[in-house]
JSON list of C-alpha atoms and ligand atoms in Angstrom, two decimals:
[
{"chain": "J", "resi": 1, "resn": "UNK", "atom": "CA", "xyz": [-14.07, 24.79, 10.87]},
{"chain": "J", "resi": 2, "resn": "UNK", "atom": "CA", "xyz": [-16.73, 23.00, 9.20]},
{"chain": "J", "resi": 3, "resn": "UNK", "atom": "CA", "xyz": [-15.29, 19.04, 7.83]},
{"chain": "J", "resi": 4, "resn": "UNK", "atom": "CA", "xyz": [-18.62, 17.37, 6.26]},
{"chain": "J", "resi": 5, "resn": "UNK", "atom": "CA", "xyz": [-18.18, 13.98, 4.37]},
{"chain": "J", "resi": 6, "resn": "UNK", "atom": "CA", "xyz": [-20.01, 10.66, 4.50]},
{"chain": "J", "resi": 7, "resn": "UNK", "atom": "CA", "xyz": [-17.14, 8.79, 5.89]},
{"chain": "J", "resi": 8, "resn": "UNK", "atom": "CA", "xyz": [-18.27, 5.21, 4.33]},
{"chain": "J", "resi": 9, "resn": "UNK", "atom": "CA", "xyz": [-15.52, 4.14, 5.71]},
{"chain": "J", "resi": 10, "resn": "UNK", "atom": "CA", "xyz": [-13.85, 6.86, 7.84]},
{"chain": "J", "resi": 11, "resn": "UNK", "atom": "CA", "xyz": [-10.12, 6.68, 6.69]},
{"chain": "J", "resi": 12, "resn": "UNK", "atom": "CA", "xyz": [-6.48, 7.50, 7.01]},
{"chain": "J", "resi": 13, "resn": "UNK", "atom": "CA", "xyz": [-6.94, 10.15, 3.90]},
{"chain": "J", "resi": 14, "resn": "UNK", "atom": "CA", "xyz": [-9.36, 11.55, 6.14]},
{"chain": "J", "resi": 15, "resn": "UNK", "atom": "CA", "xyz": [-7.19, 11.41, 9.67]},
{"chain": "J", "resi": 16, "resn": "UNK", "atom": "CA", "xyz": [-4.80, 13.30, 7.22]},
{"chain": "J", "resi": 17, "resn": "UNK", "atom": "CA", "xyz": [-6.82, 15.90, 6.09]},
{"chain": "J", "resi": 18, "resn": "UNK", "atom": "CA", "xyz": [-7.92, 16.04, 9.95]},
{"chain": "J", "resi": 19, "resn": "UNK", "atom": "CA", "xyz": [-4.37, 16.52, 10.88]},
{"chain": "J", "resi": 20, "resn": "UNK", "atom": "CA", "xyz": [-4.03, 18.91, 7.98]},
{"chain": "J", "resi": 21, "resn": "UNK", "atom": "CA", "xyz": [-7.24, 21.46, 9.45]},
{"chain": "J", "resi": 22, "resn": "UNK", "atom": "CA", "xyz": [-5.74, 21.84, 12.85]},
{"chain": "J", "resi": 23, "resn": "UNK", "atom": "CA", "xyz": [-3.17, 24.06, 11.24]},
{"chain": "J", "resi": 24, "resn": "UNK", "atom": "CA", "xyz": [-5.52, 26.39, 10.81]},
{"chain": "J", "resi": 25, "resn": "UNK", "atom": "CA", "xyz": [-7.85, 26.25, 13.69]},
{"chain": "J", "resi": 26, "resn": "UNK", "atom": "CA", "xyz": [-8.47, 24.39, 16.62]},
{"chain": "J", "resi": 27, "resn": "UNK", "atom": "CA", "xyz": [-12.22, 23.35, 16.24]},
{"chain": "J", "resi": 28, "resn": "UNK", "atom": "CA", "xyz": [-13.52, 20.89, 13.72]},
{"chain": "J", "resi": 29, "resn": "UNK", "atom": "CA", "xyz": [-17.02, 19.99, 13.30]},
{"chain": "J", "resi": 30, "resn": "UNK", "atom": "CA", "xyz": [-17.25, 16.88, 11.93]},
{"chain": "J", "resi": 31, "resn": "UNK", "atom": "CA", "xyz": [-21.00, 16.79, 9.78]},
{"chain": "J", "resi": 32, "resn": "UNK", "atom": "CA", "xyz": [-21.55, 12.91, 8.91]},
{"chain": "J", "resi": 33, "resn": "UNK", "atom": "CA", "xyz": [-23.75, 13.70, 5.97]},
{"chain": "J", "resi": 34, "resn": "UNK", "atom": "CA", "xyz": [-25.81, 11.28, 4.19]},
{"chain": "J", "resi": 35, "resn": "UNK", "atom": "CA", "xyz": [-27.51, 10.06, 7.48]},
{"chain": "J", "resi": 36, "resn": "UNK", "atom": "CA", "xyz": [-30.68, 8.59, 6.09]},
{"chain": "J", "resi": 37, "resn": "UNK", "atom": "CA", "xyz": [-28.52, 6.19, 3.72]},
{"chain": "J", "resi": 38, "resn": "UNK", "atom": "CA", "xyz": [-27.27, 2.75, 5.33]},
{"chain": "J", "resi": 39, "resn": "UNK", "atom": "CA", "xyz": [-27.22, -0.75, 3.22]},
{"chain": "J", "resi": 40, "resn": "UNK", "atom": "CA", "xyz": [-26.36, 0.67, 0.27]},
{"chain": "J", "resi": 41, "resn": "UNK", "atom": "CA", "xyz": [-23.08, -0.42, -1.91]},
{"chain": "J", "resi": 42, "resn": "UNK", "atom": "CA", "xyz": [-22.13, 3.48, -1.59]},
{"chain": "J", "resi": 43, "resn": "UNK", "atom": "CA", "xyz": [-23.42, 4.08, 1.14]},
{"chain": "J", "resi": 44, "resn": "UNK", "atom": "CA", "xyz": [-22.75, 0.59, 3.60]},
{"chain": "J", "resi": 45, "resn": "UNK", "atom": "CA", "xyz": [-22.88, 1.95, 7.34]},
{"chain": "J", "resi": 46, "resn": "UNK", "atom": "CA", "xyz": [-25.70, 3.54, 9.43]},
{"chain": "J", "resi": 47, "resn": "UNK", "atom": "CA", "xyz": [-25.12, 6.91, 10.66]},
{"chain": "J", "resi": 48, "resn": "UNK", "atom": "CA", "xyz": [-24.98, 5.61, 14.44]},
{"chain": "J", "resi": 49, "resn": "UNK", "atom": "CA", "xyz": [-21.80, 3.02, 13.27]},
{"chain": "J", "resi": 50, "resn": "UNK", "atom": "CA", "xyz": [-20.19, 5.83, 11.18]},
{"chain": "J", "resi": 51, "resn": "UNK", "atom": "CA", "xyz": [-20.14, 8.27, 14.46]},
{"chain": "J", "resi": 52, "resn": "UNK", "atom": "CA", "xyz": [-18.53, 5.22, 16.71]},
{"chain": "J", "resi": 53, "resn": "UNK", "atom": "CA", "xyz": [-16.31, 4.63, 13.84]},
{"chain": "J", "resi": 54, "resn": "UNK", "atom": "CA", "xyz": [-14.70, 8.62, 13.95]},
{"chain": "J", "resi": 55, "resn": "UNK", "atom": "CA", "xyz": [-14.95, 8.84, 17.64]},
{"chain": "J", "resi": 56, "resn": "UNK", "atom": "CA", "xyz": [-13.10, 5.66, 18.11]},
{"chain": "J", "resi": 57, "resn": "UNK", "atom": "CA", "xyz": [-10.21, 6.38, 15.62]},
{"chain": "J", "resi": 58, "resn": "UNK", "atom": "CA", "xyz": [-10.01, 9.98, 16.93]},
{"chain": "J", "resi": 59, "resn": "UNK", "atom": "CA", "xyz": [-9.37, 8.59, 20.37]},
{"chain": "J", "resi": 60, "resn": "UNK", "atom": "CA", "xyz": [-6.88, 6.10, 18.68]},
{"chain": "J", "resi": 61, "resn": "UNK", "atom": "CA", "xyz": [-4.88, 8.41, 16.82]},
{"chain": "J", "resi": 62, "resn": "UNK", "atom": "CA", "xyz": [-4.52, 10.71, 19.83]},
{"chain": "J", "resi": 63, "resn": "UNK", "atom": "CA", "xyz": [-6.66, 13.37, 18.89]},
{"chain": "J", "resi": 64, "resn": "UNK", "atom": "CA", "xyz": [-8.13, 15.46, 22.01]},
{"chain": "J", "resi": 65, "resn": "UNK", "atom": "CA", "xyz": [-11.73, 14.76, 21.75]},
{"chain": "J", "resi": 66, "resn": "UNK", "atom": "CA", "xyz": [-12.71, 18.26, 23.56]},
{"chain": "J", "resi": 67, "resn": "UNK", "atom": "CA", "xyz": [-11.62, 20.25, 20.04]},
{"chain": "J", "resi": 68, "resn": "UNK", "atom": "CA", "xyz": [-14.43, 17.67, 17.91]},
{"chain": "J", "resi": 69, "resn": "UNK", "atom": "CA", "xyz": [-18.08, 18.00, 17.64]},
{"chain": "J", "resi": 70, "resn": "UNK", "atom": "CA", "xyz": [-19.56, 14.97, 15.47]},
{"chain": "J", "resi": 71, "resn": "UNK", "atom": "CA", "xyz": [-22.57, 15.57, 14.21]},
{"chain": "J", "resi": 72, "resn": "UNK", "atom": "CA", "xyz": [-25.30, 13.63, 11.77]},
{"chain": "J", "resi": 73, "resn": "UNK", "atom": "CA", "xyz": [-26.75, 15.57, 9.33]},
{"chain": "J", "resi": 74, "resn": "UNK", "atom": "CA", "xyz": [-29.43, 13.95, 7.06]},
{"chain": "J", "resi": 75, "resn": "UNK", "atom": "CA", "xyz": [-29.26, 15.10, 3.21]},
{"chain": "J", "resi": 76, "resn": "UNK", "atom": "CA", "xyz": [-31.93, 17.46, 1.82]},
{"chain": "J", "resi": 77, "resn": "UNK", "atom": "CA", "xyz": [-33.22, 17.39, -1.56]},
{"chain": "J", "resi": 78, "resn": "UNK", "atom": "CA", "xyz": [-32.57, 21.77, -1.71]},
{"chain": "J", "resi": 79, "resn": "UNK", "atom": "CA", "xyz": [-28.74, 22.20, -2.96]},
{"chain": "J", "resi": 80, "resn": "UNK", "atom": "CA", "xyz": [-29.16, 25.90, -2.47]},
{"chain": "J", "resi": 81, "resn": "UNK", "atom": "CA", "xyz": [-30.19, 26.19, 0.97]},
{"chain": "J", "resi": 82, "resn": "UNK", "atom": "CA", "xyz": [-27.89, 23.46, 2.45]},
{"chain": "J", "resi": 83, "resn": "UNK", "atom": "CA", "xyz": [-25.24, 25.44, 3.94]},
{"chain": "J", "resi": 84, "resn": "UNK", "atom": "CA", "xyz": [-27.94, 27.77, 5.60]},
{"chain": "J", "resi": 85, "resn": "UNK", "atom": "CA", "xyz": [-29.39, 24.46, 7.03]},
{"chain": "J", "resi": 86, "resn": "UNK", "atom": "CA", "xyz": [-25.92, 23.65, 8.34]},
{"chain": "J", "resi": 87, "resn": "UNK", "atom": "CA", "xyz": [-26.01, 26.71, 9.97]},
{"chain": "J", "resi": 88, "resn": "UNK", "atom": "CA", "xyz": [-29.45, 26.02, 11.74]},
{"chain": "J", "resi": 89, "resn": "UNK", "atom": "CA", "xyz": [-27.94, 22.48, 12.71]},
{"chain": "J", "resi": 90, "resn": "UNK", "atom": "CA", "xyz": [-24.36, 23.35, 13.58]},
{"chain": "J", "resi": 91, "resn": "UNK", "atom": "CA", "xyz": [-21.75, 25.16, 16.02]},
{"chain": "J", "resi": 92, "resn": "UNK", "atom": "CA", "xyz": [-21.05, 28.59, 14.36]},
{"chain": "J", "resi": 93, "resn": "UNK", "atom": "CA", "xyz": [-18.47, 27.44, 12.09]},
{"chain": "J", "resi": 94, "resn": "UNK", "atom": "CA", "xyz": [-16.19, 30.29, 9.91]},
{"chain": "J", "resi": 95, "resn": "UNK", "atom": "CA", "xyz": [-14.32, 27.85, 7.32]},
{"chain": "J", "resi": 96, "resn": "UNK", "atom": "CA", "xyz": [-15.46, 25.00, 5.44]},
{"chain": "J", "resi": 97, "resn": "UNK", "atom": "CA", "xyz": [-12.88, 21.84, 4.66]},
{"chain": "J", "resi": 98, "resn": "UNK", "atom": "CA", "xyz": [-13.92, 19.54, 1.77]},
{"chain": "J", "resi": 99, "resn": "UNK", "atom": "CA", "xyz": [-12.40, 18.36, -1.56]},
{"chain": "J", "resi": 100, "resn": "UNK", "atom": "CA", "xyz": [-15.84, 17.89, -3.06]},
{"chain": "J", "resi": 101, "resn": "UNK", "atom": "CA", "xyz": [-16.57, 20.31, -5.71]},
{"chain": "J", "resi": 102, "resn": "UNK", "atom": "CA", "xyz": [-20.65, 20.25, -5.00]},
{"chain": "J", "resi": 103, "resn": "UNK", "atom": "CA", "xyz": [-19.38, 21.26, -1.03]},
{"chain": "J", "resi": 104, "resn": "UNK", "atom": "CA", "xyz": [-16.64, 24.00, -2.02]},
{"chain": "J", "resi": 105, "resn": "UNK", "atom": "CA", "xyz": [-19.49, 25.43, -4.80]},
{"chain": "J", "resi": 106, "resn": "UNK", "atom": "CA", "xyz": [-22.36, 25.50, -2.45]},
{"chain": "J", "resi": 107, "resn": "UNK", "atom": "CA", "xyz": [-20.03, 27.18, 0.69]},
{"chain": "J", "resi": 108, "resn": "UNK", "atom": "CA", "xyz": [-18.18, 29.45, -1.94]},
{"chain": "J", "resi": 109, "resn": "UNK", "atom": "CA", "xyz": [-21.72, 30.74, -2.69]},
{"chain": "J", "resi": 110, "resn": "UNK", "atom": "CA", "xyz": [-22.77, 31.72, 0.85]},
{"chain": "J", "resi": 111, "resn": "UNK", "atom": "CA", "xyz": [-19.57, 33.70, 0.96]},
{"chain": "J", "resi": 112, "resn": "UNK", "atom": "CA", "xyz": [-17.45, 30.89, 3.41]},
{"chain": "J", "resi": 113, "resn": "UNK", "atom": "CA", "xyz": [-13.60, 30.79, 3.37]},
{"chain": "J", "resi": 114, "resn": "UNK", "atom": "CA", "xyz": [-13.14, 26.80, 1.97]},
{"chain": "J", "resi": 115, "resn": "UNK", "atom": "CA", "xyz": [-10.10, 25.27, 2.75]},
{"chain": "J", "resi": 116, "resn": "UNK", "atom": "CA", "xyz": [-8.81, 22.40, 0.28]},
{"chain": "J", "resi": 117, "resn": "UNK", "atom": "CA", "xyz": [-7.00, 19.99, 1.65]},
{"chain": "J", "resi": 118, "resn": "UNK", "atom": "CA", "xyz": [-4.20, 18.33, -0.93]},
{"chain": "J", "resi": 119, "resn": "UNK", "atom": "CA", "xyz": [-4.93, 14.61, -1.75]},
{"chain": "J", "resi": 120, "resn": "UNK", "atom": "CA", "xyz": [-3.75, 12.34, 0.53]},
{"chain": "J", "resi": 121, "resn": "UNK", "atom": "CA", "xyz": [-2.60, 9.11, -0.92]},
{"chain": "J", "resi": 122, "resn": "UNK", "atom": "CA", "xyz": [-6.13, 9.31, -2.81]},
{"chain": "J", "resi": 123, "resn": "UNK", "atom": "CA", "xyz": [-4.80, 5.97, -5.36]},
{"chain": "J", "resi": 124, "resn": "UNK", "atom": "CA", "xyz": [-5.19, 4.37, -1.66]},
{"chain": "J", "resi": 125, "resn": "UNK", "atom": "CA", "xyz": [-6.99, 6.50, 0.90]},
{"chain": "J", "resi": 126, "resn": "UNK", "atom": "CA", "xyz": [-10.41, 6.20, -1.91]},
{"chain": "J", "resi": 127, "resn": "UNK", "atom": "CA", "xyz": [-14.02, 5.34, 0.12]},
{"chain": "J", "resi": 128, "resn": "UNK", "atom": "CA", "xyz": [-14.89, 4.02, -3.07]},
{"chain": "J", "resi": 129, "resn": "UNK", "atom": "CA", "xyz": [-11.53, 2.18, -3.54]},
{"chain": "J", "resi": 130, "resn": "UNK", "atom": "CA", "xyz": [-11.56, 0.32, 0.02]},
{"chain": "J", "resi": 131, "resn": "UNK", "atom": "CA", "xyz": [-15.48, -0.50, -0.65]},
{"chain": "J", "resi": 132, "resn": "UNK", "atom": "CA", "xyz": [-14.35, -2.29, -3.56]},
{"chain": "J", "resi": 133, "resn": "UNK", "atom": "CA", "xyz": [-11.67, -3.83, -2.18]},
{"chain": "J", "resi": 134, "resn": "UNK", "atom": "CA", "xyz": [-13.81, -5.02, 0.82]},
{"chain": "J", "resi": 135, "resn": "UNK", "atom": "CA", "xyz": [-16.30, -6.19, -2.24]},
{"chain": "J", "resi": 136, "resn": "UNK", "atom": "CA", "xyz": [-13.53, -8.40, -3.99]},
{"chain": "J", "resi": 137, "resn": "UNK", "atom": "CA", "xyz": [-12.09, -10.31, -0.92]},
{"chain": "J", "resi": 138, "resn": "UNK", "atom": "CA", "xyz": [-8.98, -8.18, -1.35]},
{"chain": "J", "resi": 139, "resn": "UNK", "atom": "CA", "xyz": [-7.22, -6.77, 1.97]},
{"chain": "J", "resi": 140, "resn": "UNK", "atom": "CA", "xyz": [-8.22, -3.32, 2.73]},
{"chain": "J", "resi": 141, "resn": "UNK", "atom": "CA", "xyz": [-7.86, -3.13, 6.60]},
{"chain": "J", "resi": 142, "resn": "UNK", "atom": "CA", "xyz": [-4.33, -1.29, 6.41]},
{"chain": "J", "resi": 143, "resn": "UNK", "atom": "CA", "xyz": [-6.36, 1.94, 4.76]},
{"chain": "J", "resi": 144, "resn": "UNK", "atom": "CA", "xyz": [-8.17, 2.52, 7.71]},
{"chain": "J", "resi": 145, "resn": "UNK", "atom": "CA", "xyz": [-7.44, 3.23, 11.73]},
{"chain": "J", "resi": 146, "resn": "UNK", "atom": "CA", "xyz": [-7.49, -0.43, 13.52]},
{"chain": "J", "resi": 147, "resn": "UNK", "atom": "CA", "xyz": [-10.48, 0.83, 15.73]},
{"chain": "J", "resi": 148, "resn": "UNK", "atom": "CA", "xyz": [-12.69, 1.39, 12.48]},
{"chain": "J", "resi": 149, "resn": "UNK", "atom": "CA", "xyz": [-11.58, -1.94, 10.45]},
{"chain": "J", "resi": 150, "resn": "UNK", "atom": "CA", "xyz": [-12.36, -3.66, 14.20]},
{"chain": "J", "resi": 151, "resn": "UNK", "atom": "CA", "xyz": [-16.05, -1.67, 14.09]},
{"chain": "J", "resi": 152, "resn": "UNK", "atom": "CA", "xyz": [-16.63, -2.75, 10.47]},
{"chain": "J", "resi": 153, "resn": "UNK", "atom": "CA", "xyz": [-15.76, -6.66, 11.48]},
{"chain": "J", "resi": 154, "resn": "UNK", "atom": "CA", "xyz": [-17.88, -7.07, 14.58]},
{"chain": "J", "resi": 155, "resn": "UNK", "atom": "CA", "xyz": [-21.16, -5.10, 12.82]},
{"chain": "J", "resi": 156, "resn": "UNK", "atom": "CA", "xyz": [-20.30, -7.90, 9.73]},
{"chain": "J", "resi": 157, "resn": "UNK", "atom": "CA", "xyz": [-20.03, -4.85, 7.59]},
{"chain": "J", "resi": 158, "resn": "UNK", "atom": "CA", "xyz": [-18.43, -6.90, 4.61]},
{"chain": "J", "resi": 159, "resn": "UNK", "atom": "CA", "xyz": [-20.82, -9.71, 4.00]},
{"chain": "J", "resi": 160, "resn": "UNK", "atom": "CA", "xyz": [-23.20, -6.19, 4.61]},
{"chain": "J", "resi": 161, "resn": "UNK", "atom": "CA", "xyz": [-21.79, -4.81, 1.84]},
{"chain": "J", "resi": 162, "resn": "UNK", "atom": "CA", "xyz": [-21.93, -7.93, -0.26]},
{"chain": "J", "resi": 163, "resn": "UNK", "atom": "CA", "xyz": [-25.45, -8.66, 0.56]},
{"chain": "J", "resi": 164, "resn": "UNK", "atom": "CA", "xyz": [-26.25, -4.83, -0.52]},
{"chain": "J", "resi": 165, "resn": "UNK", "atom": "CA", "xyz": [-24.62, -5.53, -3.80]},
{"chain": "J", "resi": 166, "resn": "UNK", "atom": "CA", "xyz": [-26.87, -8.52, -5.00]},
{"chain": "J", "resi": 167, "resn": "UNK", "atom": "CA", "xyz": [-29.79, -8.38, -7.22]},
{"chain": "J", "resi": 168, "resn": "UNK", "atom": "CA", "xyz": [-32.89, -11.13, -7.21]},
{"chain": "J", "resi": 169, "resn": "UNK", "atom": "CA", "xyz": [-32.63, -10.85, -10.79]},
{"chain": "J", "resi": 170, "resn": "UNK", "atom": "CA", "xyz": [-32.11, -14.26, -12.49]},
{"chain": "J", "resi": 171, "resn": "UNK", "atom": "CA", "xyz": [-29.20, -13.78, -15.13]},
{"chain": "Z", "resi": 201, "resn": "NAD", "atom": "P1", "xyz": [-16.30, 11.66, 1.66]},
{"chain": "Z", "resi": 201, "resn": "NAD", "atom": "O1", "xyz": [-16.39, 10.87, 2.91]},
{"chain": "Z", "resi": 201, "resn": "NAD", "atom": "O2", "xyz": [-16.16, 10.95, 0.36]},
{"chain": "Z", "resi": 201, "resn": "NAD", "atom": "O3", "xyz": [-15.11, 12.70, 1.76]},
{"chain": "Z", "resi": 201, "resn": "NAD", "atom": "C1", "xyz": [-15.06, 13.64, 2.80]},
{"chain": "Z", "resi": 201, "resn": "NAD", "atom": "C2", "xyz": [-14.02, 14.68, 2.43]},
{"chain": "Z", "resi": 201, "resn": "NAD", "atom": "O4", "xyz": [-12.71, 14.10, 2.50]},
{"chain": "Z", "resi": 201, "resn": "NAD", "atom": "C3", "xyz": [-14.17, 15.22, 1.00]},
{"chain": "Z", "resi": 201, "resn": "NAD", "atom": "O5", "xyz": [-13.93, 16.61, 1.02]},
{"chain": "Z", "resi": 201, "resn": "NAD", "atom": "C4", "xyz": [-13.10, 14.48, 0.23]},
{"chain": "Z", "resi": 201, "resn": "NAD", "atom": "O6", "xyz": [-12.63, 15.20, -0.90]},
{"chain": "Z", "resi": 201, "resn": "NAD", "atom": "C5", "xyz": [-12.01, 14.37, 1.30]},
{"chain": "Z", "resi": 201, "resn": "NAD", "atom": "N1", "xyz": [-11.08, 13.27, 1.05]},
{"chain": "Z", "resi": 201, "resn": "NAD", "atom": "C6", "xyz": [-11.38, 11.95, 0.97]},
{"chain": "Z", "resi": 201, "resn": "NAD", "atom": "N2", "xyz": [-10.26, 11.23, 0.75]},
{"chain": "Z", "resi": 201, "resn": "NAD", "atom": "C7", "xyz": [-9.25, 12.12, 0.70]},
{"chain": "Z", "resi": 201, "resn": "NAD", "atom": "C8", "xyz": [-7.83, 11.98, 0.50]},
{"chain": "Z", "resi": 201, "resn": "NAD", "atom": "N3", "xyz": [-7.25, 10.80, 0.30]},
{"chain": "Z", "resi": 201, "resn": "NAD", "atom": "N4", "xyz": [-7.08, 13.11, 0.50]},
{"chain": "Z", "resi": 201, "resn": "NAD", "atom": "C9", "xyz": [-7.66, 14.32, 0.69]},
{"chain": "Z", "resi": 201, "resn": "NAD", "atom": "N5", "xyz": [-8.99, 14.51, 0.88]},
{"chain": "Z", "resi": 201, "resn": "NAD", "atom": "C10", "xyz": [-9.77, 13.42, 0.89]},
{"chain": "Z", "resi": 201, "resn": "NAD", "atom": "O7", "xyz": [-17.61, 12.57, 1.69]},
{"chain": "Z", "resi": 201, "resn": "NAD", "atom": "P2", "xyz": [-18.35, 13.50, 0.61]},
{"chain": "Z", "resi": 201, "resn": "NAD", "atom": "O8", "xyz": [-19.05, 12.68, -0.40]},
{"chain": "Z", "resi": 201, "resn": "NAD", "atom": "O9", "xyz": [-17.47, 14.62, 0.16]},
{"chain": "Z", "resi": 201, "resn": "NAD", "atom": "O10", "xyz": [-19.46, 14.08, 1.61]},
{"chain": "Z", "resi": 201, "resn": "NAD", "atom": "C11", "xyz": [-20.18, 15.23, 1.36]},
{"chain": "Z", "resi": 201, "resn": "NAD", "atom": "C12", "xyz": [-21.48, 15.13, 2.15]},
{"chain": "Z", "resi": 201, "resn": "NAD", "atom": "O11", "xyz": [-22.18, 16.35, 2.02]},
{"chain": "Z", "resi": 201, "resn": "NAD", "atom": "C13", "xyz": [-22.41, 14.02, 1.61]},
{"chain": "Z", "resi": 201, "resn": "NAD", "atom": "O12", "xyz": [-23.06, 13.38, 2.68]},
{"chain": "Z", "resi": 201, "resn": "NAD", "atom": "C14", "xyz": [-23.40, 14.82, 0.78]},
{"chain": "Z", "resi": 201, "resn": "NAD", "atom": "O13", "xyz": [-24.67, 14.19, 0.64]},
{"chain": "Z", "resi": 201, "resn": "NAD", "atom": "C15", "xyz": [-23.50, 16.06, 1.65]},
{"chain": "Z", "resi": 201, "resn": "NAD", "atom": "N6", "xyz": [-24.13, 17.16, 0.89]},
{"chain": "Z", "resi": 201, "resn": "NAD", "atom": "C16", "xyz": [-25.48, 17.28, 1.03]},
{"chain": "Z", "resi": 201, "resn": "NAD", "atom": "C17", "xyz": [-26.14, 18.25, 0.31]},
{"chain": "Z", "resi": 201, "resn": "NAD", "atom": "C18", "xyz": [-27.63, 18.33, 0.50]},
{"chain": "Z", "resi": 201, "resn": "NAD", "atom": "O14", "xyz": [-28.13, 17.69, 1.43]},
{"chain": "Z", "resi": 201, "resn": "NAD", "atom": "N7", "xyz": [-28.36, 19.05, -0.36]},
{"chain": "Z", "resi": 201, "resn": "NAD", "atom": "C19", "xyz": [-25.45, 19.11, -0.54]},
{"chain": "Z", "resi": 201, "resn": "NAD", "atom": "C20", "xyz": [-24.07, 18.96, -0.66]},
{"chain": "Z", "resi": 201, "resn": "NAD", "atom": "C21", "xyz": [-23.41, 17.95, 0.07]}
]
């Protein structure tokens, strides 16, 4: 089973929906799309801190790393041909996991069984919502697995994040 997302942060919405896709298999390929975007207020961590970041809270939540493959997969600018490019890039995968209606449309297409996970806590467990947060000084560390809010500190990913927000336009 096929789990892409950008994971800017990984969270616990997503160790749910994790949890959630080993009902129905026991493989998950993990794509980290979005590689070639870093420093961005979307789009804070590298591809290289995003893969520690899953590995780590995998092996913190108890997960058995054998059932995971984690790979990066950099964006392309051809919608229709994406999930054939997974295929060139991937494990064989028979089932795709995702919540975003670009993903489901695209795998739909090439004839894939999707899987839709229910929201998780999504007024909370939000990448958008804990990049804020992190952006207005307010406490987000209790959305994500300890191991990935301990990543996020020692790379200085907040005053990253902040820096990536500001313009040198003068007001
Ligand atoms: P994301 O990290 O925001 O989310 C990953 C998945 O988790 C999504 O399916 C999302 O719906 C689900 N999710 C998040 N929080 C949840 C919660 N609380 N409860 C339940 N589910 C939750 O990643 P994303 O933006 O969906 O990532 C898709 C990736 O695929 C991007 O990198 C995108 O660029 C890539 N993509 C690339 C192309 C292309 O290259 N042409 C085409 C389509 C998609």
């Amino acid at each position: 089973m096929l789990f892409p997302g950008r994971f800017q942060p990984l969270h616990y919405g997503h160790i749910e929906v994790i949890k959630w896709m080993l009902n129905f298999g026991d493989e998950i390929i993990i794509a980290i799309g979005s590689t070639q975007k870093s420093h961005m207020v979307d789009n804070p961590f590298t591809a290289g801190e995003r893969m520690v970041m899953i590995r780590e809270a995998l092996k913190e939540e108890g997960f058995d790393l054998s059932k995971f493959y984690i790979v990066p997969v950099p964006d392309i600018e051809y919608n229709s041909i994406w999930i054939s490019y997974l295929e060139s890039l991937l494990p064989p995968f028979d089932a795709v996991c995702s919540r975003n209606p670009l993903v489901i449309r695209l795998a739909k297409e090439e004839r894939y069984d999707v899987l839709v996970p229910p929201f998780f806590l999504r007024s909370e467990y939000s990448g958008k919502k804990i990049r804020k947060k992190m952006l207005s000084g307010e406490k987000w560390e209790s959305y994500v697995p300890p191991s990935v809010a301990r990543i996020i500190k020692q790379i200085s990913g907040i005053q990253r994040l902040i820096d990536s927000s500001l313009s040198d336009e003068l007001e």
